[in-house]
Amino acid sequence: MEVRTMEHYEMLNDVLVNLFNEILVIEEKALITSEFRDITGNDMHILEAVGIQEPRNMSSVARTLSVTVGTLTIAINNLVKKGYVNRVRSEEDRRVVLLSLSEKGEKAFYHHKKFHDDMIRAITEDLDKEEIEVLTRALDKLRKFFRQYQK
Amino acid sequence: MEVRTMEHYEMLNDVLVNLFNEILVIEEKALITSEFRDITGNDMHILEAVGIQEPRNMSSVARTLSVTVGTLTIAINNLVKKGYVNRVRSEEDRRVVLLSLSEKGEKAFYHHKKFHDDMIRAITEDLDKEEIEVLTRALDKLRKFFRQYQK
DNA sequence: AAAAAATACTTTGAATATCAAAAGAAAAAA
DNA sequence: TTTTTTCTTTTGATATTCAAAGTATTTTTT
């Protein structure tokens, strides 16, 4: 293995070992500002899954988050109590619970989104179009690797 | 924002929003094989922090993991009970506890390392030297972004 | 139409993770 | 020799998670 490649290996390994493990913690610190001081990083993750599109039911949100529906129920209890999420029984099928973001929840959602935008800007700042293309391709490979390894 | 760029934005955003959140879950599934069925992803993370170098004390490992020493004590109790970690009082300073990996712990450590190696290989396989360069640079920026945002 | 099965969700009980604060033991400083 | 500091563990409280049991509603079968 030549030196140059070795450096890249070390770099990538460091990212995998350290950065990914730190990201959730750091992200949480960055997100939980004075305005949204009563929600955790986990909560924010749930708000993101509930999203700003059509209301979603419990099962589908749980699937997105890879948790059981029981686990989600507890988390949603909290978010409803804190006023971030609306929980409404469906009229068509009264077994179904529909989740949506309250105004406060949407605010938090957009606050989070801004963090991601900032992050993407930071990453792509000094990259030209072609380089961004390369980066996108590499990350896509990373994703495929994970999704395939899952099996 | 032009269409091409928008696509990349979506792509990068998806990676940041979903992939990073999934990675730890997927990694855990991939790692907890029949051989190491009694440890969690969190355990594996701790084994990684204890590492295969010189024995480390509680405080320093806790700092690496960004948890309190009390939290680490509990986790180490488990790992010692399961036979992955050796916990020895230092002779020089009898307040200090020195942690090291047992043979079983080292095996798990290398198993984990192999996963990372596979992943890096998968990512870099189809990329030429220049492309790897771009990827490395972008990830380095991502790392800097996070470390700086932390303040 | 009634009974049985399936579906969507909540509740419960147990395990694990986490922190802050208190407590214990040993070393360093005064 | 006290006092203070350092390193670790313990304790009590809160949160997250899952599997399994329970509830309510809808769909399917008989």
mmCIF file of N, CA and C in Angstrom, chain A residues 9-92:
data_model
loop_
_atom_site.group_PDB
_atom_site.id
_atom_site.type_symbol
_atom_site.label_atom_id
_atom_site.label_comp_id
_atom_site.label_asym_id
_atom_site.label_seq_id
_atom_site.Cartn_x
_atom_site.Cartn_y
_atom_site.Cartn_z
ATOM 1 N N TYR A 9 -6.607 6.099 3.825
ATOM 2 C CA TYR A 9 -7.188 5.040 4.637
ATOM 3 C C TYR A 9 -7.352 5.511 6.080
ATOM 4 N N GLU A 10 -6.289 6.089 6.622
ATOM 5 C CA GLU A 10 -6.320 6.575 8.003
ATOM 6 C C GLU A 10 -7.428 7.603 8.184
ATOM 7 N N MET A 11 -7.489 8.472 7.206
ATOM 8 C CA MET A 11 -8.489 9.541 7.241
ATOM 9 C C MET A 11 -9.903 8.958 7.259
ATOM 10 N N LEU A 12 -10.163 8.055 6.344
ATOM 11 C CA LEU A 12 -11.492 7.455 6.256
ATOM 12 C C LEU A 12 -11.801 6.646 7.511
ATOM 13 N N ASN A 13 -10.796 5.933 7.979
ATOM 14 C CA ASN A 13 -10.989 5.133 9.177
ATOM 15 C C ASN A 13 -11.319 6.019 10.375
ATOM 16 N N ASP A 14 -10.624 7.118 10.472
ATOM 17 C CA ASP A 14 -10.889 8.050 11.571
ATOM 18 C C ASP A 14 -12.318 8.577 11.502
ATOM 19 N N VAL A 15 -12.748 8.890 10.283
ATOM 20 C CA VAL A 15 -14.113 9.376 10.103
ATOM 21 C C VAL A 15 -15.108 8.320 10.565
ATOM 22 N N LEU A 16 -14.859 7.086 10.151
ATOM 23 C CA LEU A 16 -15.793 6.010 10.496
ATOM 24 C C LEU A 16 -15.805 5.716 11.987
ATOM 25 N N VAL A 17 -14.610 5.689 12.556
ATOM 26 C CA VAL A 17 -14.502 5.312 13.965
ATOM 27 C C VAL A 17 -14.983 6.439 14.875
ATOM 28 N N ASN A 18 -14.500 7.631 14.599
ATOM 29 C CA ASN A 18 -14.758 8.719 15.540
ATOM 30 C C ASN A 18 -15.927 9.618 15.154
ATOM 31 N N LEU A 19 -15.861 10.129 13.959
ATOM 32 C CA LEU A 19 -16.838 11.150 13.574
ATOM 33 C C LEU A 19 -18.275 10.637 13.650
ATOM 34 N N PHE A 20 -18.526 9.485 13.051
ATOM 35 C CA PHE A 20 -19.887 8.963 13.058
ATOM 36 C C PHE A 20 -20.397 8.754 14.468
ATOM 37 N N ASN A 21 -19.487 8.366 15.336
ATOM 38 C CA ASN A 21 -19.903 8.158 16.712
ATOM 39 C C ASN A 21 -20.190 9.480 17.430
ATOM 40 N N GLU A 22 -19.497 10.518 17.002
ATOM 41 C CA GLU A 22 -19.649 11.816 17.662
ATOM 42 C C GLU A 22 -20.831 12.602 17.123
ATOM 43 N N ILE A 23 -21.190 12.306 15.877
ATOM 44 C CA ILE A 23 -22.107 13.182 15.176
ATOM 45 C C ILE A 23 -23.408 13.421 15.924
ATOM 46 N N LEU A 24 -24.007 12.351 16.398
ATOM 47 C CA LEU A 24 -25.301 12.519 17.048
ATOM 48 C C LEU A 24 -25.183 13.408 18.288
ATOM 49 N N VAL A 25 -24.111 13.221 19.026
ATOM 50 C CA VAL A 25 -23.886 14.020 20.235
ATOM 51 C C VAL A 25 -23.704 15.496 19.878
ATOM 52 N N ILE A 26 -22.833 15.733 18.913
ATOM 53 C CA ILE A 26 -22.538 17.109 18.518
ATOM 54 C C ILE A 26 -23.774 17.771 17.938
ATOM 55 N N GLU A 27 -24.466 17.025 17.104
ATOM 56 C CA GLU A 27 -25.661 17.547 16.466
ATOM 57 C C GLU A 27 -26.674 17.966 17.530
ATOM 58 N N GLU A 28 -26.807 17.125 18.529
ATOM 59 C CA GLU A 28 -27.741 17.433 19.604
ATOM 60 C C GLU A 28 -27.372 18.748 20.275
ATOM 61 N N LYS A 29 -26.094 18.894 20.590
ATOM 62 C CA LYS A 29 -25.647 20.124 21.257
ATOM 63 C C LYS A 29 -25.948 21.343 20.409
ATOM 64 N N ALA A 30 -25.724 21.194 19.106
ATOM 65 C CA ALA A 30 -25.915 22.329 18.209
ATOM 66 C C ALA A 30 -27.391 22.687 18.064
ATOM 67 N N LEU A 31 -28.237 21.699 18.217
ATOM 68 C CA LEU A 31 -29.650 21.911 17.917
ATOM 69 C C LEU A 31 -30.474 22.380 19.104
ATOM 70 N N ILE A 32 -30.115 21.888 20.268
ATOM 71 C CA ILE A 32 -30.928 22.190 21.429
ATOM 72 C C ILE A 32 -30.567 23.586 21.936
ATOM 73 N N THR A 33 -31.147 24.566 21.319
ATOM 74 C CA THR A 33 -30.864 25.959 21.674
ATOM 75 C C THR A 33 -31.847 26.420 22.741
ATOM 76 N N SER A 34 -31.753 27.677 23.077
ATOM 77 C CA SER A 34 -32.622 28.232 24.113
ATOM 78 C C SER A 34 -34.091 28.062 23.729
ATOM 79 N N GLU A 35 -34.358 28.166 22.431
ATOM 80 C CA GLU A 35 -35.754 28.083 21.999
ATOM 81 C C GLU A 35 -36.322 26.666 22.138
ATOM 82 N N PHE A 36 -35.495 25.689 21.830
ATOM 83 C CA PHE A 36 -35.964 24.303 21.881
ATOM 84 C C PHE A 36 -35.162 23.547 22.929
ATOM 85 N N ARG A 37 -35.316 23.994 24.160
ATOM 86 C CA ARG A 37 -34.445 23.441 25.204
ATOM 87 C C ARG A 37 -35.041 22.182 25.837
ATOM 88 N N ASP A 38 -36.326 21.945 25.542
ATOM 89 C CA ASP A 38 -36.989 20.806 26.181
ATOM 90 C C ASP A 38 -37.054 19.554 25.304
ATOM 91 N N ILE A 39 -36.346 19.542 24.179
ATOM 92 C CA ILE A 39 -36.348 18.314 23.389
ATOM 93 C C ILE A 39 -34.939 17.763 23.234
ATOM 94 N N THR A 40 -34.864 16.456 23.081
ATOM 95 C CA THR A 40 -33.575 15.785 22.951
ATOM 96 C C THR A 40 -33.255 15.568 21.470
ATOM 97 N N GLY A 41 -32.050 15.105 21.205
ATOM 98 C CA GLY A 41 -31.683 14.785 19.842
ATOM 99 C C GLY A 41 -32.584 13.684 19.291
ATOM 100 N N ASN A 42 -32.933 12.774 20.150
ATOM 101 C CA ASN A 42 -33.836 11.700 19.763
ATOM 102 C C ASN A 42 -35.207 12.261 19.366
ATOM 103 N N ASP A 43 -35.698 13.174 20.174
ATOM 104 C CA ASP A 43 -36.964 13.840 19.846
ATOM 105 C C ASP A 43 -36.890 14.487 18.467
ATOM 106 N N MET A 44 -35.795 15.181 18.231
ATOM 107 C CA MET A 44 -35.650 15.891 16.966
ATOM 108 C C MET A 44 -35.675 14.920 15.794
ATOM 109 N N HIS A 45 -35.055 13.809 16.029
ATOM 110 C CA HIS A 45 -35.018 12.756 15.024
ATOM 111 C C HIS A 45 -36.444 12.289 14.689
ATOM 112 N N ILE A 46 -37.265 12.212 15.714
ATOM 113 C CA ILE A 46 -38.656 11.798 15.522
ATOM 114 C C ILE A 46 -39.441 12.869 14.777
ATOM 115 N N LEU A 47 -39.231 14.124 15.137
ATOM 116 C CA LEU A 47 -39.910 15.221 14.433
ATOM 117 C C LEU A 47 -39.581 15.150 12.948
ATOM 118 N N GLU A 48 -38.333 14.836 12.673
ATOM 119 C CA GLU A 48 -37.886 14.727 11.295
ATOM 120 C C GLU A 48 -38.625 13.607 10.561
ATOM 121 N N ALA A 49 -38.839 12.512 11.248
ATOM 122 C CA ALA A 49 -39.532 11.371 10.637
ATOM 123 C C ALA A 49 -41.019 11.670 10.451
ATOM 124 N N VAL A 50 -41.607 12.356 11.395
ATOM 125 C CA VAL A 50 -43.012 12.747 11.246
ATOM 126 C C VAL A 50 -43.133 13.689 10.053
ATOM 127 N N GLY A 51 -42.238 14.636 9.996
ATOM 128 C CA GLY A 51 -42.113 15.468 8.806
ATOM 129 C C GLY A 51 -43.232 16.471 8.594
ATOM 130 N N ILE A 52 -43.124 17.210 7.493
ATOM 131 C CA ILE A 52 -44.070 18.290 7.227
ATOM 132 C C ILE A 52 -44.980 17.980 6.047
ATOM 133 N N GLN A 53 -44.956 16.730 5.610
ATOM 134 C CA GLN A 53 -45.864 16.316 4.524
ATOM 135 C C GLN A 53 -47.215 15.929 5.128
ATOM 136 N N GLU A 54 -47.887 15.017 4.477
ATOM 137 C CA GLU A 54 -49.151 14.486 4.997
ATOM 138 C C GLU A 54 -48.931 13.820 6.363
ATOM 139 N N PRO A 55 -49.932 13.860 7.220
ATOM 140 C CA PRO A 55 -49.834 13.144 8.499
ATOM 141 C C PRO A 55 -49.496 11.676 8.287
ATOM 142 N N ARG A 56 -48.677 11.150 9.155
ATOM 143 C CA ARG A 56 -48.268 9.740 9.028
ATOM 144 C C ARG A 56 -48.745 8.950 10.239
ATOM 145 N N ASN A 57 -48.991 7.666 10.037
ATOM 146 C CA ASN A 57 -49.426 6.849 11.174
ATOM 147 C C ASN A 57 -48.233 6.295 11.961
ATOM 148 N N MET A 58 -48.528 5.744 13.103
ATOM 149 C CA MET A 58 -47.493 5.259 14.015
ATOM 150 C C MET A 58 -46.576 4.217 13.363
ATOM 151 N N SER A 59 -47.184 3.214 12.753
ATOM 152 C CA SER A 59 -46.402 2.114 12.182
ATOM 153 C C SER A 59 -45.379 2.616 11.183
ATOM 154 N N SER A 60 -45.823 3.528 10.335
ATOM 155 C CA SER A 60 -44.928 3.964 9.270
ATOM 156 C C SER A 60 -43.783 4.803 9.829
ATOM 157 N N VAL A 61 -44.071 5.622 10.813
ATOM 158 C CA VAL A 61 -42.999 6.413 11.431
ATOM 159 C C VAL A 61 -42.041 5.489 12.179
ATOM 160 N N ALA A 62 -42.603 4.506 12.872
ATOM 161 C CA ALA A 62 -41.756 3.561 13.606
ATOM 162 C C ALA A 62 -40.820 2.823 12.656
ATOM 163 N N ARG A 63 -41.359 2.446 11.493
ATOM 164 C CA ARG A 63 -40.539 1.735 10.514
ATOM 165 C C ARG A 63 -39.390 2.630 10.047
ATOM 166 N N THR A 64 -39.714 3.867 9.740
ATOM 167 C CA THR A 64 -38.679 4.818 9.326
ATOM 168 C C THR A 64 -37.560 4.918 10.365
ATOM 169 N N LEU A 65 -37.952 4.902 11.609
ATOM 170 C CA LEU A 65 -36.970 5.097 12.679
ATOM 171 C C LEU A 65 -36.322 3.787 13.137
ATOM 172 N N SER A 66 -36.793 2.672 12.602
ATOM 173 C CA SER A 66 -36.300 1.358 13.033
ATOM 174 C C SER A 66 -36.468 1.146 14.524
ATOM 175 N N VAL A 67 -37.622 1.498 15.033
ATOM 176 C CA VAL A 67 -37.952 1.161 16.426
ATOM 177 C C VAL A 67 -39.318 0.474 16.429
ATOM 178 N N THR A 68 -39.661 -0.158 17.539
ATOM 179 C CA THR A 68 -40.971 -0.787 17.633
ATOM 180 C C THR A 68 -42.036 0.288 17.820
ATOM 181 N N VAL A 69 -43.276 -0.070 17.552
ATOM 182 C CA VAL A 69 -44.361 0.902 17.694
ATOM 183 C C VAL A 69 -44.529 1.271 19.167
ATOM 184 N N GLY A 70 -44.313 0.302 20.050
ATOM 185 C CA GLY A 70 -44.403 0.574 21.484
ATOM 186 C C GLY A 70 -43.416 1.640 21.929
ATOM 187 N N THR A 71 -42.222 1.542 21.432
ATOM 188 C CA THR A 71 -41.198 2.535 21.733
ATOM 189 C C THR A 71 -41.628 3.913 21.242
ATOM 190 N N LEU A 72 -42.161 3.935 20.052
ATOM 191 C CA LEU A 72 -42.588 5.213 19.484
ATOM 192 C C LEU A 72 -43.731 5.822 20.294
ATOM 193 N N THR A 73 -44.654 4.985 20.716
ATOM 194 C CA THR A 73 -45.781 5.476 21.521
ATOM 195 C C THR A 73 -45.283 6.314 22.695
ATOM 196 N N ILE A 74 -44.295 5.784 23.398
ATOM 197 C CA ILE A 74 -43.763 6.482 24.569
ATOM 198 C C ILE A 74 -43.137 7.815 24.178
ATOM 199 N N ALA A 75 -42.351 7.806 23.115
ATOM 200 C CA ALA A 75 -41.706 9.038 22.667
ATOM 201 C C ALA A 75 -42.741 10.072 22.240
ATOM 202 N N ILE A 76 -43.788 9.595 21.552
ATOM 203 C CA ILE A 76 -44.824 10.514 21.082
ATOM 204 C C ILE A 76 -45.628 11.078 22.258
ATOM 205 N N ASN A 77 -45.876 10.246 23.260
ATOM 206 C CA ASN A 77 -46.521 10.756 24.482
ATOM 207 C C ASN A 77 -45.838 12.039 24.940
ATOM 208 N N ASN A 78 -44.522 11.971 25.009
ATOM 209 C CA ASN A 78 -43.716 13.116 25.442
ATOM 210 C C ASN A 78 -43.870 14.317 24.533
ATOM 211 N N LEU A 79 -43.736 14.055 23.235
ATOM 212 C CA LEU A 79 -43.747 15.158 22.274
ATOM 213 C C LEU A 79 -45.117 15.819 22.201
ATOM 214 N N VAL A 80 -46.164 15.038 22.416
ATOM 215 C CA VAL A 80 -47.505 15.618 22.457
ATOM 216 C C VAL A 80 -47.640 16.488 23.712
ATOM 217 N N LYS A 81 -47.162 15.944 24.822
ATOM 218 C CA LYS A 81 -47.239 16.671 26.093
ATOM 219 C C LYS A 81 -46.485 18.009 25.993
ATOM 220 N N LYS A 82 -45.358 17.970 25.310
ATOM 221 C CA LYS A 82 -44.538 19.182 25.173
ATOM 222 C C LYS A 82 -45.033 20.097 24.061
ATOM 223 N N GLY A 83 -46.002 19.627 23.309
ATOM 224 C CA GLY A 83 -46.605 20.494 22.303
ATOM 225 C C GLY A 83 -45.910 20.541 20.948
ATOM 226 N N TYR A 84 -45.145 19.513 20.615
ATOM 227 C CA TYR A 84 -44.463 19.498 19.324
ATOM 228 C C TYR A 84 -45.223 18.693 18.263
ATOM 229 N N VAL A 85 -46.058 17.769 18.739
ATOM 230 C CA VAL A 85 -46.719 16.857 17.801
ATOM 231 C C VAL A 85 -48.226 16.800 18.068
ATOM 232 N N ASN A 86 -49.009 16.736 17.000
ATOM 233 C CA ASN A 86 -50.450 16.490 17.104
ATOM 234 C C ASN A 86 -50.720 15.020 16.850
ATOM 235 N N ARG A 87 -51.591 14.477 17.699
ATOM 236 C CA ARG A 87 -51.926 13.056 17.568
ATOM 237 C C ARG A 87 -53.449 12.990 17.433
ATOM 238 N N VAL A 88 -53.884 12.529 16.242
ATOM 239 C CA VAL A 88 -55.311 12.523 15.937
ATOM 240 C C VAL A 88 -55.732 11.151 15.428
ATOM 241 N N ARG A 89 -56.844 10.653 15.940
ATOM 242 C CA ARG A 89 -57.371 9.370 15.442
ATOM 243 C C ARG A 89 -57.945 9.578 14.046
ATOM 244 N N SER A 90 -57.622 8.670 13.161
ATOM 245 C CA SER A 90 -58.156 8.756 11.805
ATOM 246 C C SER A 90 -59.659 8.514 11.810
ATOM 247 N N GLU A 91 -60.353 9.252 10.948
ATOM 248 C CA GLU A 91 -61.808 9.078 10.857
ATOM 249 C C GLU A 91 -62.169 7.861 10.016
ATOM 250 N N GLU A 92 -61.359 7.636 8.974
ATOM 251 C CA GLU A 92 -61.645 6.502 8.081
ATOM 252 C C GLU A 92 -61.446 5.163 8.782
#
